[in-house]
mmCIF file with all atom_site columns, C-alpha atoms and ligand atoms in Angstrom:
data_model
loop_
_atom_site.group_PDB
_atom_site.id
_atom_site.type_symbol
_atom_site.label_atom_id
_atom_site.label_alt_id
_atom_site.label_comp_id
_atom_site.label_asym_id
_atom_site.label_entity_id
_atom_site.label_seq_id
_atom_site.pdbx_PDB_ins_code
_atom_site.Cartn_x
_atom_site.Cartn_y
_atom_site.Cartn_z
_atom_site.occupancy
_atom_site.B_iso_or_equiv
_atom_site.pdbx_formal_charge
_atom_site.auth_seq_id
_atom_site.auth_comp_id
_atom_site.auth_asym_id
_atom_site.auth_atom_id
_atom_site.pdbx_PDB_model_num
ATOM   1   C CA . MET L 1 1   ? 308.977 289.429 134.481 1.00 41.00 ? 1   MET L CA 1
ATOM   2   C CA . ILE L 1 2   ? 311.135 292.441 133.649 1.00 50.00 ? 2   ILE L CA 1
ATOM   3   C CA . ARG L 1 3   ? 313.971 293.689 135.819 1.00 47.00 ? 3   ARG L CA 1
ATOM   4   C CA . LEU L 1 4   ? 313.428 297.165 137.210 1.00 54.00 ? 4   LEU L CA 1
ATOM   5   C CA . ASN L 1 5   ? 316.154 299.404 138.599 1.00 50.00 ? 5   ASN L CA 1
ATOM   6   C CA . GLY L 1 6   ? 317.091 299.716 142.266 1.00 47.00 ? 6   GLY L CA 1
ATOM   7   C CA . LYS L 1 7   ? 314.167 301.967 143.066 1.00 62.00 ? 7   LYS L CA 1
ATOM   8   C CA . ASN L 1 8   ? 311.944 299.513 141.248 1.00 84.00 ? 8   ASN L CA 1
ATOM   9   C CA . LYS L 1 9   ? 311.168 301.819 138.368 1.00 96.00 ? 9   LYS L CA 1
ATOM   10  C CA . LEU L 1 10  ? 311.620 301.212 134.661 1.00 97.00 ? 10  LEU L CA 1
ATOM   11  C CA . ARG L 1 11  ? 314.157 303.593 133.113 1.00 97.00 ? 11  ARG L CA 1
ATOM   12  C CA . THR L 1 12  ? 312.252 305.541 130.475 1.00 98.00 ? 12  THR L CA 1
ATOM   13  C CA . ALA L 1 13  ? 312.976 307.975 127.647 1.00 98.00 ? 13  ALA L CA 1
ATOM   14  C CA . ILE L 1 14  ? 310.318 310.324 126.274 1.00 98.00 ? 14  ILE L CA 1
ATOM   15  C CA . PHE L 1 15  ? 310.532 311.433 122.634 1.00 98.00 ? 15  PHE L CA 1
ATOM   16  C CA . ILE L 1 16  ? 308.919 314.749 121.688 1.00 98.00 ? 16  ILE L CA 1
ATOM   17  C CA . SER L 1 17  ? 308.738 317.229 118.809 1.00 98.00 ? 17  SER L CA 1
ATOM   18  C CA . GLY L 1 18  ? 306.485 319.979 120.170 1.00 98.00 ? 18  GLY L CA 1
ATOM   19  C CA . ASN L 1 19  ? 304.750 321.390 123.243 1.00 98.00 ? 19  ASN L CA 1
ATOM   20  C CA . GLY L 1 20  ? 305.451 318.518 125.580 1.00 98.00 ? 20  GLY L CA 1
ATOM   21  C CA . SER L 1 21  ? 302.296 318.612 127.700 1.00 98.00 ? 21  SER L CA 1
ATOM   22  C CA . ASN L 1 22  ? 302.282 314.797 127.705 1.00 98.00 ? 22  ASN L CA 1
ATOM   23  C CA . LEU L 1 23  ? 305.970 314.857 128.569 1.00 98.00 ? 23  LEU L CA 1
ATOM   24  C CA . GLU L 1 24  ? 305.374 317.048 131.611 1.00 98.00 ? 24  GLU L CA 1
ATOM   25  C CA . ASN L 1 25  ? 302.436 314.913 132.624 1.00 98.00 ? 25  ASN L CA 1
ATOM   26  C CA . LEU L 1 26  ? 304.516 311.729 132.389 1.00 98.00 ? 26  LEU L CA 1
ATOM   27  C CA . ILE L 1 27  ? 307.359 313.295 134.375 1.00 98.00 ? 27  ILE L CA 1
ATOM   28  C CA . LYS L 1 28  ? 304.884 314.246 137.119 1.00 98.00 ? 28  LYS L CA 1
ATOM   29  C CA . PHE L 1 29  ? 303.473 310.730 137.004 1.00 98.00 ? 29  PHE L CA 1
ATOM   30  C CA . SER L 1 30  ? 306.966 309.239 137.233 1.00 98.00 ? 30  SER L CA 1
ATOM   31  C CA . LEU L 1 31  ? 307.626 311.220 140.413 1.00 98.00 ? 31  LEU L CA 1
ATOM   32  C CA . LEU L 1 32  ? 304.764 309.522 142.240 1.00 97.00 ? 32  LEU L CA 1
ATOM   33  C CA . LYS L 1 33  ? 305.959 306.864 144.611 1.00 95.00 ? 33  LYS L CA 1
ATOM   34  C CA . LYS L 1 34  ? 303.757 304.212 143.046 1.00 94.00 ? 34  LYS L CA 1
ATOM   35  C CA . SER L 1 35  ? 304.707 304.994 139.458 1.00 97.00 ? 35  SER L CA 1
ATOM   36  C CA . PRO L 1 36  ? 306.401 302.103 137.606 1.00 98.00 ? 36  PRO L CA 1
ATOM   37  C CA . ILE L 1 37  ? 308.601 304.456 135.532 1.00 98.00 ? 37  ILE L CA 1
ATOM   38  C CA . GLU L 1 38  ? 311.440 306.883 136.022 1.00 98.00 ? 38  GLU L CA 1
ATOM   39  C CA . VAL L 1 39  ? 311.983 309.483 133.285 1.00 98.00 ? 39  VAL L CA 1
ATOM   40  C CA . ASN L 1 40  ? 315.725 309.634 132.638 1.00 98.00 ? 40  ASN L CA 1
ATOM   41  C CA . PHE L 1 41  ? 315.964 311.081 129.173 1.00 98.00 ? 41  PHE L CA 1
ATOM   42  C CA . ILE L 1 42  ? 314.111 313.538 126.907 1.00 98.00 ? 42  ILE L CA 1
ATOM   43  C CA . LEU L 1 43  ? 314.795 313.312 123.198 1.00 98.00 ? 43  LEU L CA 1
ATOM   44  C CA . SER L 1 44  ? 313.665 315.677 120.478 1.00 98.00 ? 44  SER L CA 1
ATOM   45  C CA . ASP L 1 45  ? 314.158 315.817 116.711 1.00 98.00 ? 45  ASP L CA 1
ATOM   46  C CA . ASN L 1 46  ? 313.346 319.535 116.875 1.00 97.00 ? 46  ASN L CA 1
ATOM   47  C CA . LYS L 1 47  ? 315.621 321.955 118.649 1.00 97.00 ? 47  LYS L CA 1
ATOM   48  C CA . LYS L 1 48  ? 312.748 324.455 118.943 1.00 98.00 ? 48  LYS L CA 1
ATOM   49  C CA . ALA L 1 49  ? 310.378 322.022 120.675 1.00 98.00 ? 49  ALA L CA 1
ATOM   50  C CA . LYS L 1 50  ? 308.738 323.941 123.530 1.00 98.00 ? 50  LYS L CA 1
ATOM   51  C CA . GLY L 1 51  ? 308.671 320.822 125.652 1.00 98.00 ? 51  GLY L CA 1
ATOM   52  C CA . LEU L 1 52  ? 312.462 320.865 125.938 1.00 98.00 ? 52  LEU L CA 1
ATOM   53  C CA . ARG L 1 53  ? 312.061 323.438 128.719 1.00 98.00 ? 53  ARG L CA 1
ATOM   54  C CA . PHE L 1 54  ? 310.880 320.660 131.018 1.00 98.00 ? 54  PHE L CA 1
ATOM   55  C CA . SER L 1 55  ? 314.404 319.268 131.014 1.00 98.00 ? 55  SER L CA 1
ATOM   56  C CA . LYS L 1 56  ? 315.570 322.171 133.158 1.00 98.00 ? 56  LYS L CA 1
ATOM   57  C CA . LYS L 1 57  ? 312.399 322.361 135.243 1.00 98.00 ? 57  LYS L CA 1
ATOM   58  C CA . TYR L 1 58  ? 312.539 318.703 136.269 1.00 98.00 ? 58  TYR L CA 1
ATOM   59  C CA . LYS L 1 59  ? 316.284 318.142 135.911 1.00 98.00 ? 59  LYS L CA 1
ATOM   60  C CA . VAL L 1 60  ? 316.005 315.441 133.272 1.00 98.00 ? 60  VAL L CA 1
ATOM   61  C CA . GLU L 1 61  ? 318.752 315.119 130.680 1.00 98.00 ? 61  GLU L CA 1
ATOM   62  C CA . LYS L 1 62  ? 317.755 316.182 127.148 1.00 98.00 ? 62  LYS L CA 1
ATOM   63  C CA . LYS L 1 63  ? 319.291 315.746 123.735 1.00 98.00 ? 63  LYS L CA 1
ATOM   64  C CA . ILE L 1 64  ? 318.391 316.784 120.212 1.00 98.00 ? 64  ILE L CA 1
ATOM   65  C CA . PHE L 1 65  ? 318.897 314.435 117.277 1.00 97.00 ? 65  PHE L CA 1
ATOM   66  C CA . LEU L 1 66  ? 318.194 315.877 113.846 1.00 95.00 ? 66  LEU L CA 1
ATOM   67  C CA . PHE L 1 67  ? 316.621 313.272 111.598 1.00 94.00 ? 67  PHE L CA 1
ATOM   68  C CA . SER L 1 68  ? 317.932 314.584 108.260 1.00 93.00 ? 68  SER L CA 1
ATOM   69  C CA . LYS L 1 69  ? 319.857 311.305 108.109 1.00 94.00 ? 69  LYS L CA 1
ATOM   70  C CA . ARG L 1 70  ? 317.536 308.916 109.918 1.00 94.00 ? 70  ARG L CA 1
ATOM   71  C CA . GLN L 1 71  ? 319.819 305.895 109.951 1.00 94.00 ? 71  GLN L CA 1
ATOM   72  C CA . LYS L 1 72  ? 322.667 307.869 111.459 1.00 96.00 ? 72  LYS L CA 1
ATOM   73  C CA . ALA L 1 73  ? 320.386 309.563 113.990 1.00 97.00 ? 73  ALA L CA 1
ATOM   74  C CA . GLU L 1 74  ? 318.850 306.253 115.010 1.00 96.00 ? 74  GLU L CA 1
ATOM   75  C CA . SER L 1 75  ? 322.162 304.513 115.604 1.00 96.00 ? 75  SER L CA 1
ATOM   76  C CA . GLN L 1 76  ? 323.366 307.453 117.702 1.00 97.00 ? 76  GLN L CA 1
ATOM   77  C CA . ILE L 1 77  ? 320.111 307.367 119.668 1.00 97.00 ? 77  ILE L CA 1
ATOM   78  C CA . LEU L 1 78  ? 320.433 303.631 120.270 1.00 96.00 ? 78  LEU L CA 1
ATOM   79  C CA . ARG L 1 79  ? 323.932 304.142 121.648 1.00 95.00 ? 79  ARG L CA 1
ATOM   80  C CA . HIS L 1 80  ? 322.685 306.871 123.981 1.00 96.00 ? 80  HIS L CA 1
ATOM   81  C CA . LEU L 1 81  ? 319.764 304.843 125.226 1.00 96.00 ? 81  LEU L CA 1
ATOM   82  C CA . LYS L 1 82  ? 321.911 301.782 125.813 1.00 95.00 ? 82  LYS L CA 1
ATOM   83  C CA . LYS L 1 83  ? 324.435 303.801 127.801 1.00 96.00 ? 83  LYS L CA 1
ATOM   84  C CA . ARG L 1 84  ? 321.646 305.139 129.997 1.00 96.00 ? 84  ARG L CA 1
ATOM   85  C CA . LYS L 1 85  ? 320.045 301.702 130.365 1.00 96.00 ? 85  LYS L CA 1
ATOM   86  C CA . ILE L 1 86  ? 316.722 302.928 129.003 1.00 97.00 ? 86  ILE L CA 1
ATOM   87  C CA . ARG L 1 87  ? 314.159 300.104 128.926 1.00 96.00 ? 87  ARG L CA 1
ATOM   88  C CA . LEU L 1 88  ? 311.016 301.897 127.751 1.00 98.00 ? 88  LEU L CA 1
ATOM   89  C CA . ILE L 1 89  ? 310.402 304.619 125.168 1.00 98.00 ? 89  ILE L CA 1
ATOM   90  C CA . CYS L 1 90  ? 307.244 306.734 125.259 1.00 98.00 ? 90  CYS L CA 1
ATOM   91  C CA . LEU L 1 91  ? 306.546 308.792 122.169 1.00 98.00 ? 91  LEU L CA 1
ATOM   92  C CA . ALA L 1 92  ? 304.624 311.930 123.080 1.00 98.00 ? 92  ALA L CA 1
ATOM   93  C CA . GLY L 1 93  ? 303.969 314.100 120.065 1.00 98.00 ? 93  GLY L CA 1
ATOM   94  C CA . PHE L 1 94  ? 307.093 312.781 118.313 1.00 98.00 ? 94  PHE L CA 1
ATOM   95  C CA . MET L 1 95  ? 306.726 313.540 114.608 1.00 96.00 ? 95  MET L CA 1
ATOM   96  C CA . LYS L 1 96  ? 309.242 311.129 113.104 1.00 95.00 ? 96  LYS L CA 1
ATOM   97  C CA . ILE L 1 97  ? 308.668 307.525 112.064 1.00 92.00 ? 97  ILE L CA 1
ATOM   98  C CA . LEU L 1 98  ? 311.113 305.075 113.603 1.00 94.00 ? 98  LEU L CA 1
ATOM   99  C CA . SER L 1 99  ? 312.589 302.269 111.483 1.00 94.00 ? 99  SER L CA 1
ATOM   100 C CA . LYS L 1 100 ? 311.805 298.558 111.878 1.00 93.00 ? 100 LYS L CA 1
ATOM   101 C CA . LYS L 1 101 ? 315.406 297.997 112.964 1.00 94.00 ? 101 LYS L CA 1
ATOM   102 C CA . PHE L 1 102 ? 315.184 300.603 115.705 1.00 96.00 ? 102 PHE L CA 1
ATOM   103 C CA . ILE L 1 103 ? 311.894 299.204 116.990 1.00 95.00 ? 103 ILE L CA 1
ATOM   104 C CA . LYS L 1 104 ? 313.292 295.669 117.009 1.00 92.00 ? 104 LYS L CA 1
ATOM   105 C CA . HIS L 1 105 ? 316.100 296.803 119.292 1.00 87.00 ? 105 HIS L CA 1
ATOM   106 C CA . PHE L 1 106 ? 313.539 297.608 121.941 1.00 82.00 ? 106 PHE L CA 1
ATOM   107 C CA . ASN L 1 107 ? 311.666 294.318 121.700 1.00 81.00 ? 107 ASN L CA 1
ATOM   108 C CA . GLY L 1 108 ? 308.421 296.157 121.319 1.00 80.00 ? 108 GLY L CA 1
ATOM   109 C CA . LYS L 1 109 ? 308.907 298.404 124.318 1.00 95.00 ? 109 LYS L CA 1
ATOM   110 C CA . ILE L 1 110 ? 307.903 301.597 122.551 1.00 98.00 ? 110 ILE L CA 1
ATOM   111 C CA . LEU L 1 111 ? 304.549 303.243 123.232 1.00 98.00 ? 111 LEU L CA 1
ATOM   112 C CA . ASN L 1 112 ? 302.793 306.109 121.475 1.00 98.00 ? 112 ASN L CA 1
ATOM   113 C CA . ILE L 1 113 ? 299.760 308.261 122.175 1.00 98.00 ? 113 ILE L CA 1
ATOM   114 C CA . HIS L 1 114 ? 297.544 309.302 119.296 1.00 98.00 ? 114 HIS L CA 1
ATOM   115 C CA . PRO L 1 115 ? 294.628 311.769 119.401 1.00 98.00 ? 115 PRO L CA 1
ATOM   116 C CA . SER L 1 116 ? 291.928 309.602 117.811 1.00 98.00 ? 116 SER L CA 1
ATOM   117 C CA . LEU L 1 117 ? 290.128 306.329 118.337 1.00 98.00 ? 117 LEU L CA 1
ATOM   118 C CA . LEU L 1 118 ? 292.488 304.203 116.255 1.00 98.00 ? 118 LEU L CA 1
ATOM   119 C CA . PRO L 1 119 ? 292.259 302.594 113.729 1.00 98.00 ? 119 PRO L CA 1
ATOM   120 C CA . LYS L 1 120 ? 290.265 305.677 112.754 1.00 98.00 ? 120 LYS L CA 1
ATOM   121 C CA . TYR L 1 121 ? 292.151 308.825 111.751 1.00 98.00 ? 121 TYR L CA 1
ATOM   122 C CA . LYS L 1 122 ? 295.755 307.732 111.658 1.00 98.00 ? 122 LYS L CA 1
ATOM   123 C CA . GLY L 1 123 ? 298.244 310.509 110.884 1.00 97.00 ? 123 GLY L CA 1
ATOM   124 C CA . LEU L 1 124 ? 297.735 314.259 111.163 1.00 97.00 ? 124 LEU L CA 1
ATOM   125 C CA . ASN L 1 125 ? 294.735 316.616 111.515 1.00 98.00 ? 125 ASN L CA 1
ATOM   126 C CA . THR L 1 126 ? 292.676 314.027 113.354 1.00 98.00 ? 126 THR L CA 1
ATOM   127 C CA . HIS L 1 127 ? 290.334 316.535 115.014 1.00 98.00 ? 127 HIS L CA 1
ATOM   128 C CA . GLU L 1 128 ? 289.568 318.382 111.778 1.00 98.00 ? 128 GLU L CA 1
ATOM   129 C CA . ARG L 1 129 ? 288.802 315.093 110.025 1.00 98.00 ? 129 ARG L CA 1
ATOM   130 C CA . ALA L 1 130 ? 286.619 313.720 112.831 1.00 98.00 ? 130 ALA L CA 1
ATOM   131 C CA . ILE L 1 131 ? 284.546 316.937 112.848 1.00 98.00 ? 131 ILE L CA 1
ATOM   132 C CA . ALA L 1 132 ? 284.291 317.082 109.048 1.00 98.00 ? 132 ALA L CA 1
ATOM   133 C CA . ASN L 1 133 ? 282.942 313.509 109.089 1.00 98.00 ? 133 ASN L CA 1
ATOM   134 C CA . ASN L 1 134 ? 280.285 314.417 111.678 1.00 98.00 ? 134 ASN L CA 1
ATOM   135 C CA . GLU L 1 135 ? 281.605 311.868 114.152 1.00 98.00 ? 135 GLU L CA 1
ATOM   136 C CA . LYS L 1 136 ? 279.794 311.755 117.481 1.00 98.00 ? 136 LYS L CA 1
ATOM   137 C CA . TYR L 1 137 ? 282.897 310.538 119.262 1.00 98.00 ? 137 TYR L CA 1
ATOM   138 C CA . SER L 1 138 ? 286.623 310.866 118.972 1.00 98.00 ? 138 SER L CA 1
ATOM   139 C CA . GLY L 1 139 ? 289.210 310.237 121.667 1.00 98.00 ? 139 GLY L CA 1
ATOM   140 C CA . CYS L 1 140 ? 292.730 309.042 122.215 1.00 98.00 ? 140 CYS L CA 1
ATOM   141 C CA . THR L 1 141 ? 294.660 305.798 121.991 1.00 98.00 ? 141 THR L CA 1
ATOM   142 C CA . VAL L 1 142 ? 297.851 304.484 123.552 1.00 98.00 ? 142 VAL L CA 1
ATOM   143 C CA . HIS L 1 143 ? 299.374 301.780 121.397 1.00 98.00 ? 143 HIS L CA 1
ATOM   144 C CA . LEU L 1 144 ? 302.552 299.868 120.799 1.00 97.00 ? 144 LEU L CA 1
ATOM   145 C CA . VAL L 1 145 ? 304.726 301.234 118.028 1.00 96.00 ? 145 VAL L CA 1
ATOM   146 C CA . ASN L 1 146 ? 305.435 299.167 114.955 1.00 91.00 ? 146 ASN L CA 1
ATOM   147 C CA . SER L 1 147 ? 306.915 300.253 111.642 1.00 84.00 ? 147 SER L CA 1
ATOM   148 C CA . LYS L 1 148 ? 303.519 301.289 110.221 1.00 89.00 ? 148 LYS L CA 1
ATOM   149 C CA . LEU L 1 149 ? 302.117 304.667 111.224 1.00 91.00 ? 149 LEU L CA 1
ATOM   150 C CA . ASP L 1 150 ? 299.744 304.544 114.235 1.00 92.00 ? 150 ASP L CA 1
ATOM   151 C CA . SER L 1 151 ? 299.114 300.833 113.698 1.00 93.00 ? 151 SER L CA 1
ATOM   152 C CA . GLY L 1 152 ? 300.576 298.826 116.609 1.00 95.00 ? 152 GLY L CA 1
ATOM   153 C CA . LYS L 1 153 ? 298.613 296.853 119.196 1.00 97.00 ? 153 LYS L CA 1
ATOM   154 C CA . ILE L 1 154 ? 296.208 299.021 121.183 1.00 98.00 ? 154 ILE L CA 1
ATOM   155 C CA . ILE L 1 155 ? 296.825 299.195 124.944 1.00 98.00 ? 155 ILE L CA 1
ATOM   156 C CA . LEU L 1 156 ? 294.017 301.558 126.018 1.00 98.00 ? 156 LEU L CA 1
ATOM   157 C CA . GLN L 1 157 ? 291.563 304.015 124.516 1.00 98.00 ? 157 GLN L CA 1
ATOM   158 C CA . LYS L 1 158 ? 289.351 306.778 125.862 1.00 98.00 ? 158 LYS L CA 1
ATOM   159 C CA . LYS L 1 159 ? 286.255 308.036 124.063 1.00 98.00 ? 159 LYS L CA 1
ATOM   160 C CA . VAL L 1 160 ? 285.443 311.747 124.002 1.00 98.00 ? 160 VAL L CA 1
ATOM   161 C CA . ARG L 1 161 ? 282.058 313.113 122.885 1.00 98.00 ? 161 ARG L CA 1
ATOM   162 C CA . ILE L 1 162 ? 282.022 315.587 120.003 1.00 98.00 ? 162 ILE L CA 1
ATOM   163 C CA . TYR L 1 163 ? 279.290 318.204 120.299 1.00 98.00 ? 163 TYR L CA 1
ATOM   164 C CA . GLU L 1 164 ? 277.961 320.364 117.470 1.00 97.00 ? 164 GLU L CA 1
ATOM   165 C CA . LYS L 1 165 ? 279.582 323.437 118.930 1.00 98.00 ? 165 LYS L CA 1
ATOM   166 C CA . ASP L 1 166 ? 283.021 321.791 119.014 1.00 98.00 ? 166 ASP L CA 1
ATOM   167 C CA . THR L 1 167 ? 285.788 323.090 116.765 1.00 98.00 ? 167 THR L CA 1
ATOM   168 C CA . ALA L 1 168 ? 289.113 321.375 116.105 1.00 98.00 ? 168 ALA L CA 1
ATOM   169 C CA . LYS L 1 169 ? 290.561 323.631 118.794 1.00 98.00 ? 169 LYS L CA 1
ATOM   170 C CA . THR L 1 170 ? 288.033 322.783 121.527 1.00 98.00 ? 170 THR L CA 1
ATOM   171 C CA . LEU L 1 171 ? 288.178 319.102 120.629 1.00 98.00 ? 171 LEU L CA 1
ATOM   172 C CA . ARG L 1 172 ? 291.977 319.098 120.749 1.00 98.00 ? 172 ARG L CA 1
ATOM   173 C CA . LYS L 1 173 ? 291.849 320.647 124.220 1.00 98.00 ? 173 LYS L CA 1
ATOM   174 C CA . LYS L 1 174 ? 289.300 318.116 125.507 1.00 98.00 ? 174 LYS L CA 1
ATOM   175 C CA . ILE L 1 175 ? 291.186 315.168 124.061 1.00 98.00 ? 175 ILE L CA 1
ATOM   176 C CA . LEU L 1 176 ? 294.540 316.385 125.395 1.00 98.00 ? 176 LEU L CA 1
ATOM   177 C CA . LYS L 1 177 ? 293.084 316.468 128.925 1.00 98.00 ? 177 LYS L CA 1
ATOM   178 C CA . ASN L 1 178 ? 292.044 312.857 128.459 1.00 98.00 ? 178 ASN L CA 1
ATOM   179 C CA . GLU L 1 179 ? 295.449 311.929 127.048 1.00 98.00 ? 179 GLU L CA 1
ATOM   180 C CA . HIS L 1 180 ? 296.974 313.068 130.318 1.00 98.00 ? 180 HIS L CA 1
ATOM   181 C CA . ILE L 1 181 ? 294.798 310.577 132.185 1.00 98.00 ? 181 ILE L CA 1
ATOM   182 C CA . LEU L 1 182 ? 295.115 307.768 129.653 1.00 98.00 ? 182 LEU L CA 1
ATOM   183 C CA . TYR L 1 183 ? 298.893 307.644 129.098 1.00 98.00 ? 183 TYR L CA 1
ATOM   184 C CA . PRO L 1 184 ? 299.875 306.908 132.724 1.00 98.00 ? 184 PRO L CA 1
ATOM   185 C CA . LYS L 1 185 ? 297.073 304.308 132.974 1.00 98.00 ? 185 LYS L CA 1
ATOM   186 C CA . ALA L 1 186 ? 298.240 302.616 129.788 1.00 98.00 ? 186 ALA L CA 1
ATOM   187 C CA . ILE L 1 187 ? 301.861 302.589 130.962 1.00 98.00 ? 187 ILE L CA 1
ATOM   188 C CA . LYS L 1 188 ? 300.812 300.912 134.210 1.00 98.00 ? 188 LYS L CA 1
ATOM   189 C CA . LYS L 1 189 ? 298.795 298.327 132.286 1.00 98.00 ? 189 LYS L CA 1
ATOM   190 C CA . PHE L 1 190 ? 301.596 297.683 129.795 1.00 97.00 ? 190 PHE L CA 1
ATOM   191 C CA . ILE L 1 191 ? 304.267 297.285 132.467 1.00 97.00 ? 191 ILE L CA 1
ATOM   192 C CA . SER L 1 192 ? 302.140 295.061 134.672 1.00 95.00 ? 192 SER L CA 1
ATOM   193 C CA . ASN L 1 193 ? 301.801 292.651 131.732 1.00 93.00 ? 193 ASN L CA 1
ATOM   194 C CA . LEU L 1 194 ? 305.524 292.463 130.931 1.00 89.00 ? 194 LEU L CA 1
HETATM 195 C C1 . GRF G 2 .   ? 299.091 314.928 121.377 1.00 96.47 ? 201 GRF G C1 1
HETATM 196 O O1 . GRF G 2 .   ? 297.791 315.226 120.946 1.00 96.47 ? 201 GRF G O1 1
HETATM 197 C C2 . GRF G 2 .   ? 299.450 313.491 121.034 1.00 96.47 ? 201 GRF G C2 1
HETATM 198 O O2 . GRF G 2 .   ? 298.371 312.626 121.075 1.00 96.47 ? 201 GRF G O2 1
HETATM 199 C C3 . GRF G 2 .   ? 299.953 313.629 119.615 1.00 96.47 ? 201 GRF G C3 1
HETATM 200 O O3 . GRF G 2 .   ? 300.646 314.842 119.600 1.00 96.47 ? 201 GRF G O3 1
HETATM 201 C C4 . GRF G 2 .   ? 300.133 315.717 120.599 1.00 96.47 ? 201 GRF G C4 1
HETATM 202 C C5 . GRF G 2 .   ? 301.294 316.113 121.459 1.00 96.47 ? 201 GRF G C5 1
HETATM 203 O O4 . GRF G 2 .   ? 300.933 317.090 122.409 1.00 96.47 ? 201 GRF G O4 1
HETATM 204 N N1 . GRF G 2 .   ? 300.725 312.473 119.230 1.00 96.47 ? 201 GRF G N1 1
HETATM 205 P P1 . GRF G 2 .   ? 301.977 317.512 123.529 1.00 96.47 ? 201 GRF G P1 1
HETATM 206 O O5 . GRF G 2 .   ? 303.255 317.921 122.812 1.00 96.47 ? 201 GRF G O5 1
HETATM 207 O O6 . GRF G 2 .   ? 302.191 316.346 124.439 1.00 96.47 ? 201 GRF G O6 1
HETATM 208 O O7 . GRF G 2 .   ? 301.337 318.679 124.236 1.00 96.47 ? 201 GRF G O7 1
#
């Protein structure tokens, strides 16, 4: 059994690189009374990430760590997270690969969301590749992070139908909507099994 904070919520950091729609969705989820998480920290490797605006909107501390020197960035991040007693990391469109050492420090408590039915279509351009291969279904996956790209243990997946008229853009939109449902569900499942 894990120890939660006073309000019974797990202190969580969200890592982003871009738009941050999953970030906003997770913050909203965290504000629900029954949510098992509290979002205390937003981290980005990209100072232009649009999602950083949610820091002000929801009054959550943010910080940018440039990854030009990964080792240095990671040890600074670890110090920050420790100071803030962060117990869970949720990657949400974070475009950097974290080292084995960093992951080990969190005892496996790092989750990621990926816009495909893993193990299919790891990496980038998932929607384009699924359409080019005439797949009938794609979807999204929440998984544990390990040191290999998009390869950790799967927590939950959601299938999304691909129709002939779908383009990468329409598919991305449909899958993103499903990501917003799946990520909170997967977090609940993951935390209830800790
Ligand atoms: C999502 O499709 C997520 O699955 C992938 O990156 C995208 C991030 O979108 N890892 P957003 O920044 O949360 O809007």
